[in-house]
XYZ file of C-alpha atoms in Angstrom:
526
model
C 13.356 16.670 -5.260
C 14.742 14.971 -8.379
C 12.804 11.733 -7.918
C 10.244 10.823 -10.617
C 7.491 11.142 -8.025
C 7.357 13.847 -5.419
C 5.548 13.776 -2.131
C 5.460 15.249 1.337
C 4.958 13.209 4.473
C 3.658 14.359 7.829
C 3.448 12.352 11.037
C 0.738 13.640 13.344
C 0.297 12.681 16.960
C -3.289 11.715 17.544
C -3.600 13.841 20.696
C -2.330 17.047 19.113
C -4.255 20.201 19.856
C -4.765 23.598 18.243
C -1.776 25.946 17.681
C -1.890 29.027 19.868
C -1.960 32.427 18.219
C 0.673 35.138 18.486
C 1.080 38.606 17.072
C 4.158 40.540 15.920
C 4.363 44.194 16.951
C 6.993 46.775 16.077
C 10.090 46.403 13.931
C 13.150 44.294 14.544
C 16.698 45.486 14.780
C 18.707 45.570 11.582
C 20.768 42.659 12.913
C 17.759 40.383 13.173
C 15.102 38.889 10.967
C 11.641 39.022 12.460
C 9.585 35.851 12.433
C 5.802 35.754 12.485
C 3.933 32.856 13.993
C 2.116 30.736 11.434
C 3.693 32.491 8.430
C 6.511 31.528 6.095
C 9.494 33.895 6.005
C 11.603 33.896 2.814
C 15.260 34.983 2.824
C 18.612 34.173 1.197
C 21.478 32.513 3.019
C 25.220 32.446 2.580
C 27.983 30.785 4.538
C 29.658 34.059 5.548
C 26.527 35.786 6.796
C 24.322 33.692 9.103
C 20.851 34.994 9.791
C 19.648 35.635 13.355
C 15.975 35.975 14.078
C 13.665 37.434 16.707
C 10.134 36.486 17.728
C 8.091 38.867 19.856
C 5.072 38.658 22.168
C 4.675 34.954 22.775
C 1.369 34.053 24.404
C 1.520 33.101 28.072
C -0.045 29.675 27.516
C 2.570 28.612 24.973
C 4.501 25.531 26.051
C 6.915 25.200 23.130
C 7.651 26.608 19.687
C 8.353 24.625 16.545
C 10.893 26.192 14.147
C 11.367 24.781 10.647
C 13.713 25.652 7.812
C 13.138 24.433 4.245
C 15.500 24.886 1.308
C 15.118 23.419 -2.143
C 18.627 22.566 -3.324
C 21.189 23.331 -0.567
C 21.469 22.021 2.964
C 20.918 24.564 5.729
C 21.323 24.612 9.503
C 18.878 25.813 12.144
C 20.169 26.192 15.685
C 19.565 28.062 18.931
C 23.312 28.480 19.416
C 26.413 28.665 17.255
C 27.045 24.950 17.751
C 26.038 22.985 14.660
C 23.502 20.250 15.453
C 22.026 18.946 12.220
C 22.278 20.025 8.589
C 19.667 19.053 6.019
C 17.294 20.348 3.347
C 14.401 20.263 5.778
C 15.154 20.867 9.446
C 12.923 21.279 12.522
C 13.769 22.172 16.123
C 11.785 22.701 19.306
C 12.267 25.551 21.752
C 10.610 25.545 25.189
C 9.121 28.679 26.725
C 9.726 28.020 30.391
C 9.400 31.515 31.875
C 5.803 32.674 32.437
C 6.538 36.235 31.373
C 8.848 35.460 28.475
C 7.837 37.423 25.387
C 10.924 37.456 23.129
C 13.229 34.689 21.901
C 16.635 35.626 20.445
C 19.476 33.666 18.873
C 17.530 31.590 16.364
C 20.356 31.164 13.867
C 20.073 29.919 10.289
C 23.047 29.512 8.002
C 24.249 27.742 4.867
C 27.334 25.511 5.364
C 28.097 25.384 1.633
C 29.855 28.012 -0.438
C 26.756 28.687 -2.505
C 23.942 31.104 -1.843
C 20.595 29.456 -1.230
C 17.018 30.448 -0.475
C 15.211 29.247 2.631
C 11.739 29.353 4.136
C 11.221 29.397 7.899
C 7.747 28.921 9.434
C 7.241 29.181 13.204
C 4.353 27.574 15.068
C 3.472 27.748 18.751
C 1.874 24.939 20.708
C 0.326 25.002 24.139
C -2.288 23.561 26.429
C -5.847 24.451 25.423
C -7.031 26.692 28.263
C -10.358 25.865 29.853
C -11.896 29.102 31.178
C -14.491 27.303 33.286
C -12.058 25.182 35.253
C -9.111 27.598 34.896
C -6.850 24.731 33.827
C -5.398 23.076 30.755
C -8.021 20.844 29.161
C -5.603 19.114 26.749
C -1.895 19.232 26.019
C -0.067 19.215 22.684
C 2.406 16.304 22.500
C 6.069 17.225 22.096
C 7.327 15.876 18.710
C 10.472 13.812 19.194
C 10.347 14.345 22.945
C 11.246 10.708 23.658
C 14.118 10.504 21.181
C 16.642 7.718 21.653
C 17.395 7.035 17.974
C 18.887 10.234 16.565
C 21.454 12.909 17.456
C 19.292 15.667 18.926
C 17.985 15.439 22.481
C 14.525 16.387 21.230
C 14.185 15.529 17.549
C 10.886 16.400 15.814
C 12.266 15.683 12.323
C 11.050 13.044 9.875
C 13.831 11.050 8.202
C 12.984 9.820 4.712
C 14.857 7.028 2.939
C 13.851 5.671 -0.448
C 15.208 3.602 -3.292
C 13.827 2.068 -6.461
C 11.693 -0.408 -4.552
C 10.430 1.169 -1.350
C 10.269 4.217 0.866
C 10.915 4.237 4.613
C 10.166 7.013 7.096
C 11.683 7.152 10.572
C 10.875 9.456 13.461
C 11.444 9.586 17.182
C 8.446 8.985 19.472
C 6.760 12.008 20.968
C 6.358 12.794 24.641
C 3.035 13.706 26.200
C 2.403 17.416 26.596
C 2.877 19.357 29.791
C 2.049 22.813 31.071
C 4.466 25.733 30.895
C 7.139 25.746 33.572
C 6.518 22.103 34.539
C 9.142 19.370 34.192
C 8.440 17.052 31.227
C 7.100 13.569 32.005
C 9.722 10.819 31.865
C 10.111 8.561 28.841
C 10.671 4.846 28.964
C 12.173 2.422 26.482
C 9.385 -0.138 26.905
C 6.448 -0.182 24.530
C 3.762 -0.195 27.172
C 0.567 1.772 26.790
C 1.580 4.274 29.482
C 5.248 4.499 28.528
C 7.303 5.563 25.526
C 4.810 4.457 22.875
C 1.687 5.581 24.696
C 0.703 7.968 21.864
C -0.800 6.965 18.519
C 0.572 8.272 15.216
C -1.091 8.963 11.884
C 0.949 9.186 8.675
C -0.313 11.455 5.890
C 0.890 11.641 2.286
C 0.666 14.632 -0.052
C 1.822 14.715 -3.680
C 3.553 17.686 -5.241
C 2.613 18.575 -8.841
C 4.598 16.624 -11.396
C 7.473 18.331 -13.268
C 7.121 21.612 -11.341
C 10.329 22.234 -9.380
C 9.974 25.993 -8.917
C 10.436 27.653 -5.533
C 6.967 29.190 -5.712
C 5.361 25.755 -6.100
C 7.425 24.384 -3.219
C 6.425 27.250 -0.927
C 2.760 27.004 -1.898
C 2.539 23.296 -1.144
C 4.701 23.432 1.977
C 2.118 25.715 3.533
C -0.516 23.027 2.964
C 1.480 20.629 5.166
C 2.608 23.045 7.871
C -0.008 22.483 10.586
C -2.396 19.768 11.685
C -5.641 21.188 10.181
C -3.987 21.778 6.784
C -2.468 18.286 6.775
C -5.808 16.640 7.529
C -7.573 18.753 4.906
C -5.092 18.267 2.033
C -3.216 15.000 2.574
C -4.176 11.330 2.458
C -3.986 9.207 5.564
C -1.975 6.050 5.050
C -2.183 2.619 6.625
C 1.098 1.597 8.203
C 0.712 -2.175 7.888
C 0.709 -2.286 4.065
C 4.204 -1.173 3.036
C 5.820 -3.100 0.081
C 7.544 -6.281 1.185
C 9.229 -9.233 -0.475
C 6.293 -11.476 0.406
C 3.911 -9.015 -1.274
C 5.979 -9.000 -4.450
C 6.165 -12.800 -4.569
C 2.411 -13.121 -3.965
C 1.357 -10.624 -6.631
C 4.009 -11.733 -9.123
C 2.778 -15.327 -9.053
C -0.813 -14.096 -9.240
C 0.106 -11.968 -12.265
C 1.574 -14.962 -14.106
C -1.653 -16.899 -13.624
C -3.721 -13.807 -14.404
C -1.827 -13.190 -17.635
C -2.595 -16.754 -18.740
C -6.269 -16.264 -17.841
C -6.356 -12.971 -19.768
C -5.594 -14.713 -23.078
C -6.650 -18.348 -22.568
C -9.080 -18.359 -19.646
C -12.262 -19.311 -21.528
C -10.543 -22.191 -23.353
C -9.003 -23.525 -20.118
C -12.201 -23.320 -18.127
C -11.042 -25.233 -15.018
C -7.919 -23.054 -14.688
C -10.092 -19.964 -14.806
C -12.409 -21.369 -12.135
C -9.401 -21.986 -9.895
C -8.306 -18.350 -10.395
C -11.804 -17.029 -9.588
C -12.153 -19.241 -6.525
C -8.704 -18.144 -5.351
C -9.721 -14.475 -5.542
C -13.149 -15.058 -4.028
C -12.144 -16.956 -0.895
C -8.708 -15.374 -0.474
C -10.104 -11.841 -0.299
C -12.720 -12.636 2.343
C -10.309 -14.799 4.336
C -7.734 -11.990 4.491
C -10.319 -9.510 5.818
C -11.706 -11.982 8.352
C -8.349 -13.057 9.791
C -6.874 -9.535 9.766
C -9.818 -8.199 11.764
C -10.007 -11.064 14.253
C -6.310 -11.734 14.881
C -3.051 -9.857 15.186
C -0.923 -12.120 13.002
C 2.173 -10.817 11.300
C 1.659 -9.670 7.727
C 3.837 -12.349 6.129
C 2.074 -15.168 7.994
C -1.295 -13.693 7.080
C -0.323 -13.521 3.412
C 0.767 -17.184 3.380
C -2.492 -18.241 5.015
C -4.408 -16.122 2.493
C -2.646 -17.893 -0.376
C -3.468 -21.256 1.206
C -7.130 -20.335 1.727
C -7.366 -18.962 -1.811
C -5.973 -22.203 -3.202
C -8.581 -24.167 -1.243
C -11.265 -21.893 -2.663
C -9.989 -22.461 -6.189
C -9.896 -26.250 -5.759
C -13.395 -26.203 -4.254
C -14.874 -24.269 -7.193
C -13.198 -26.577 -9.724
C -14.404 -29.651 -7.809
C -17.942 -28.248 -7.624
C -17.993 -27.778 -11.389
C -16.473 -31.202 -12.082
C -18.923 -33.084 -9.864
C -22.175 -31.132 -10.199
C -21.667 -29.109 -13.374
C -23.881 -26.207 -12.232
C -22.962 -23.529 -14.764
C -25.085 -20.766 -13.193
C -23.357 -21.108 -9.821
C -19.894 -20.891 -11.391
C -20.869 -17.932 -13.558
C -22.353 -16.161 -10.540
C -18.924 -16.312 -8.880
C -17.285 -15.120 -12.105
C -19.738 -12.238 -12.458
C -19.377 -11.161 -8.820
C -15.606 -10.875 -9.201
C -16.031 -8.655 -12.260
C -18.753 -6.711 -10.435
C -16.431 -6.221 -7.464
C -13.730 -4.684 -9.647
C -16.309 -2.536 -11.468
C -17.599 -1.210 -8.151
C -14.030 -0.537 -6.984
C -13.353 1.455 -10.149
C -16.476 3.570 -9.676
C -15.539 4.449 -6.089
C -11.960 5.170 -7.173
C -13.300 8.079 -9.240
C -14.324 11.400 -7.591
C -17.708 9.749 -6.999
C -16.142 7.891 -4.085
C -15.264 11.156 -2.323
C -18.859 12.355 -2.100
C -19.879 13.133 1.441
C -22.743 10.656 1.415
C -20.327 7.737 1.027
C -18.483 8.634 4.235
C -21.245 6.663 5.934
C -20.206 3.007 5.980
C -23.760 1.727 5.625
C -24.439 3.765 2.490
C -21.053 2.870 1.036
C -21.295 -0.901 1.459
C -24.921 -1.134 0.321
C -24.139 0.879 -2.828
C -20.951 -1.082 -3.405
C -22.765 -4.421 -3.117
C -25.597 -3.345 -5.415
C -23.139 -2.374 -8.165
C -21.255 -5.656 -7.744
C -24.452 -7.732 -7.981
C -25.751 -5.731 -10.943
C -22.978 -6.944 -13.270
C -23.854 -10.698 -13.266
C -27.564 -9.819 -13.469
C -27.048 -7.673 -16.595
C -24.946 -10.319 -18.358
C -27.002 -13.340 -17.299
C -28.364 -13.716 -20.845
C -24.890 -13.826 -22.468
C -22.720 -15.878 -20.156
C -19.875 -16.474 -22.600
C -19.378 -12.723 -23.112
C -19.422 -12.245 -19.323
C -16.809 -14.951 -18.908
C -14.487 -13.561 -21.588
C -14.810 -10.013 -20.226
C -13.938 -11.269 -16.745
C -10.919 -13.157 -18.062
C -9.556 -10.121 -19.898
C -10.233 -7.451 -17.281
C -9.498 -9.372 -14.072
C -6.510 -11.215 -15.529
C -4.901 -8.023 -16.802
C -5.557 -6.174 -13.525
C -3.519 -8.787 -11.671
C -0.568 -7.520 -13.737
C -1.328 -3.989 -12.491
C -1.177 -5.191 -8.879
C 2.147 -6.892 -9.556
C 3.568 -3.698 -11.055
C 2.276 -1.758 -8.044
C 4.307 -3.969 -5.706
C 7.536 -2.796 -7.372
C 6.913 0.827 -8.424
C 4.348 3.337 -7.244
C 1.095 3.490 -9.164
C -2.203 4.769 -7.845
C -4.080 2.178 -9.951
C -3.277 -0.496 -7.370
C -5.357 1.556 -4.920
C -8.495 0.765 -6.944
C -8.959 -2.435 -4.962
C -6.615 -1.732 -2.043
C -8.717 1.252 -0.945
C -11.716 -1.051 -0.522
C -9.554 -3.527 1.375
C -8.294 -0.737 3.647
C -11.820 0.442 4.298
C -12.883 -3.065 5.234
C -9.955 -3.361 7.662
C -9.881 0.139 9.160
C -13.001 1.690 10.658
C -11.537 5.200 10.293
C -10.643 4.893 6.614
C -14.006 6.372 5.632
C -12.615 9.749 6.693
C -9.595 9.513 4.385
C -9.420 11.517 1.154
C -8.572 8.909 -1.484
C -8.385 11.079 -4.604
C -4.797 10.866 -5.899
C -3.226 12.627 -8.897
C -2.504 10.713 -12.099
C 1.209 10.847 -12.875
C 3.440 9.390 -15.563
C 3.612 5.928 -13.972
C -0.167 5.796 -13.779
C -0.656 6.631 -17.455
C 1.904 4.002 -18.462
C 0.340 1.311 -16.255
C -3.162 2.292 -17.433
C -2.032 1.866 -21.041
C -0.578 -1.571 -20.223
C -3.771 -2.605 -18.475
C -5.969 -1.446 -21.350
C -3.756 -3.052 -23.979
C -3.724 -6.414 -22.201
C -7.471 -6.375 -21.513
C -8.456 -5.445 -25.073
C -5.988 -7.911 -26.594
C -7.115 -10.767 -24.375
C -10.829 -10.132 -24.923
C -10.443 -9.751 -28.696
C -8.313 -12.883 -29.030
C -10.717 -15.043 -27.059
C -13.828 -13.782 -28.884
C -12.257 -14.504 -32.288
C -10.955 -17.916 -31.238
C -14.250 -19.076 -29.684
C -16.392 -18.389 -32.760
C -18.214 -21.538 -33.784
C -17.173 -23.347 -30.583
C -19.532 -24.562 -27.829
C -20.316 -21.858 -25.318
C -18.954 -23.888 -22.374
C -17.425 -27.343 -22.013
C -19.786 -30.240 -21.122
C -20.261 -31.581 -17.627
C -16.956 -33.368 -16.735
C -18.528 -35.929 -14.382
C -21.059 -37.064 -16.985
C -18.305 -37.435 -19.575
C -16.220 -39.461 -17.141
C -19.148 -41.807 -16.369
C -19.931 -42.294 -20.048
C -16.288 -43.038 -20.836
C -16.030 -45.500 -17.989
C -19.156 -47.382 -19.112
C -17.881 -47.448 -22.682
C -14.564 -48.975 -21.623
C -16.299 -51.629 -19.541
C -18.691 -52.783 -22.280
C -16.571 -52.330 -25.420
C -14.111 -55.251 -25.610
C -12.693 -53.960 -28.900
C -11.485 -50.795 -27.161
C -7.783 -51.240 -26.276
C -8.429 -49.482 -23.006
C -10.705 -52.392 -22.061
C -7.609 -54.605 -21.688
C -5.594 -52.188 -19.575
C -4.372 -53.921 -16.376
C -5.701 -52.711 -13.030
C -4.115 -49.669 -11.421
C -2.302 -51.729 -8.765
C -0.604 -53.965 -11.343
C 0.416 -50.941 -13.399
C 1.884 -49.284 -10.317
C 4.000 -52.296 -9.364
C 5.153 -52.665 -12.940
C 6.388 -49.069 -12.988
C 8.104 -49.583 -9.621
C 9.871 -52.691 -10.940
C 11.198 -50.755 -13.922
C 12.591 -48.076 -11.599
C 14.352 -50.718 -9.462
C 15.912 -52.337 -12.521
C 17.287 -48.992 -13.614
C 19.450 -48.752 -10.470
C 20.578 -52.396 -10.485
C 24.014 -53.288 -11.878
C 23.885 -55.188 -15.135
C 25.068 -58.814 -14.755
C 27.802 -60.018 -17.156
C 26.723 -62.429 -19.919
C 28.674 -65.722 -20.612
C 31.812 -67.143 -18.903
C 35.040 -65.286 -18.300
C 38.467 -67.008 -17.738
C 41.317 -65.162 -15.996
C 44.503 -64.652 -18.011
C 47.432 -66.725 -16.735
C 50.919 -65.293 -17.163
């Protein structure tokens, strides 16, 4: 809880059903706490006085119960016996209701292994098969979290294990088992990853941010309840894509792009061909990544290398097109579309993007494309301003993406959300509004400072200069004709390329040859 960013993670099995209801009647014995299904119970723990709990009147269609214990600062233990199984800040265990008439569960024990007194919250949820009254059978079964555990200590381990450092965060969890009716033996698990074996269920990972700089118990309890059950998780959290975690290849790719982008931010309009290479790289690389990722199942690192290669080809092609044909409008259309793409991404990153109408993919992509095309149309009468704005904004945003590959910042999601939507057909259902935290304000300030500085510098430096450089191919032809006809030009007497090449090669050979002695030498006779 002391990390600079705080979040909760939930892993949901795609086939999960609706929690069954249960009621609590009467009062518990003084020895026991009384748990209520679906509600958080607050109590204090000490090492000398473990807490035992009771749960009454469990519904007959309940297959298993999920017990959780959450403490803010001290580790606690949750167990169905006095044998310690696992101690942690956040602990979950599963209990099976195997007897058809079972209505009470005893011996749910919670204690604090440390010498300090700590506070804990325990929610209890029941899961079952959804009963179909027409067919008098179970229509669907809730998967058993951690039911196919082979990785961790518990036989059935529904816990999520979180590991994080300065660079990345990793979550681990045991695969679930398919659900089964009450009193029936659980289906077997298998170590293979076949569709009908151990990995036959699909998993969705959801992320939820806690408010920044609020470490009170009340805030923790309030937000824990928003991640306690499947409907609350889907309503409050953001669904993540599992194939875009931060990797070394990602950092190398975006770091090199940021170096080029930083140069473009301040000197792009002066070095026109370098800017065209950068624009062509973005243009073709983005579409190539989407195309290959949707059509193939390549590994991420291989896909990123191929994207870099395709982007480089796109950059070379755009530079070659300008050098040979010199069509300024075509080049500026590509430049304007890249700026329009980022502008459209920014607009959909705001709460506007979470409007219900944009959940429809057709409406979203048509609106997105119209905004992207509108930018080059608006600036078509002032192409130099369009070019300088693109250099400053796009070049500085590449630095934001590089920062996002090392530390968390939601600003990298401005473009990544569009990429995820293009790759995942279900991403239109995700809630993409994320809170702005300290990292985001710092990165936003860096982005704004770089963009404003780069745009201002280039506008001041280009005053009185030609709007764009002349056609390179025409200049090359004129220079070649001038050298051929002007015998007074020293370049007219330059030897052919082949002779110059062999001359350079001869000089290199002479450098490695041993120098021969000059004159005659007579040996000394003794």
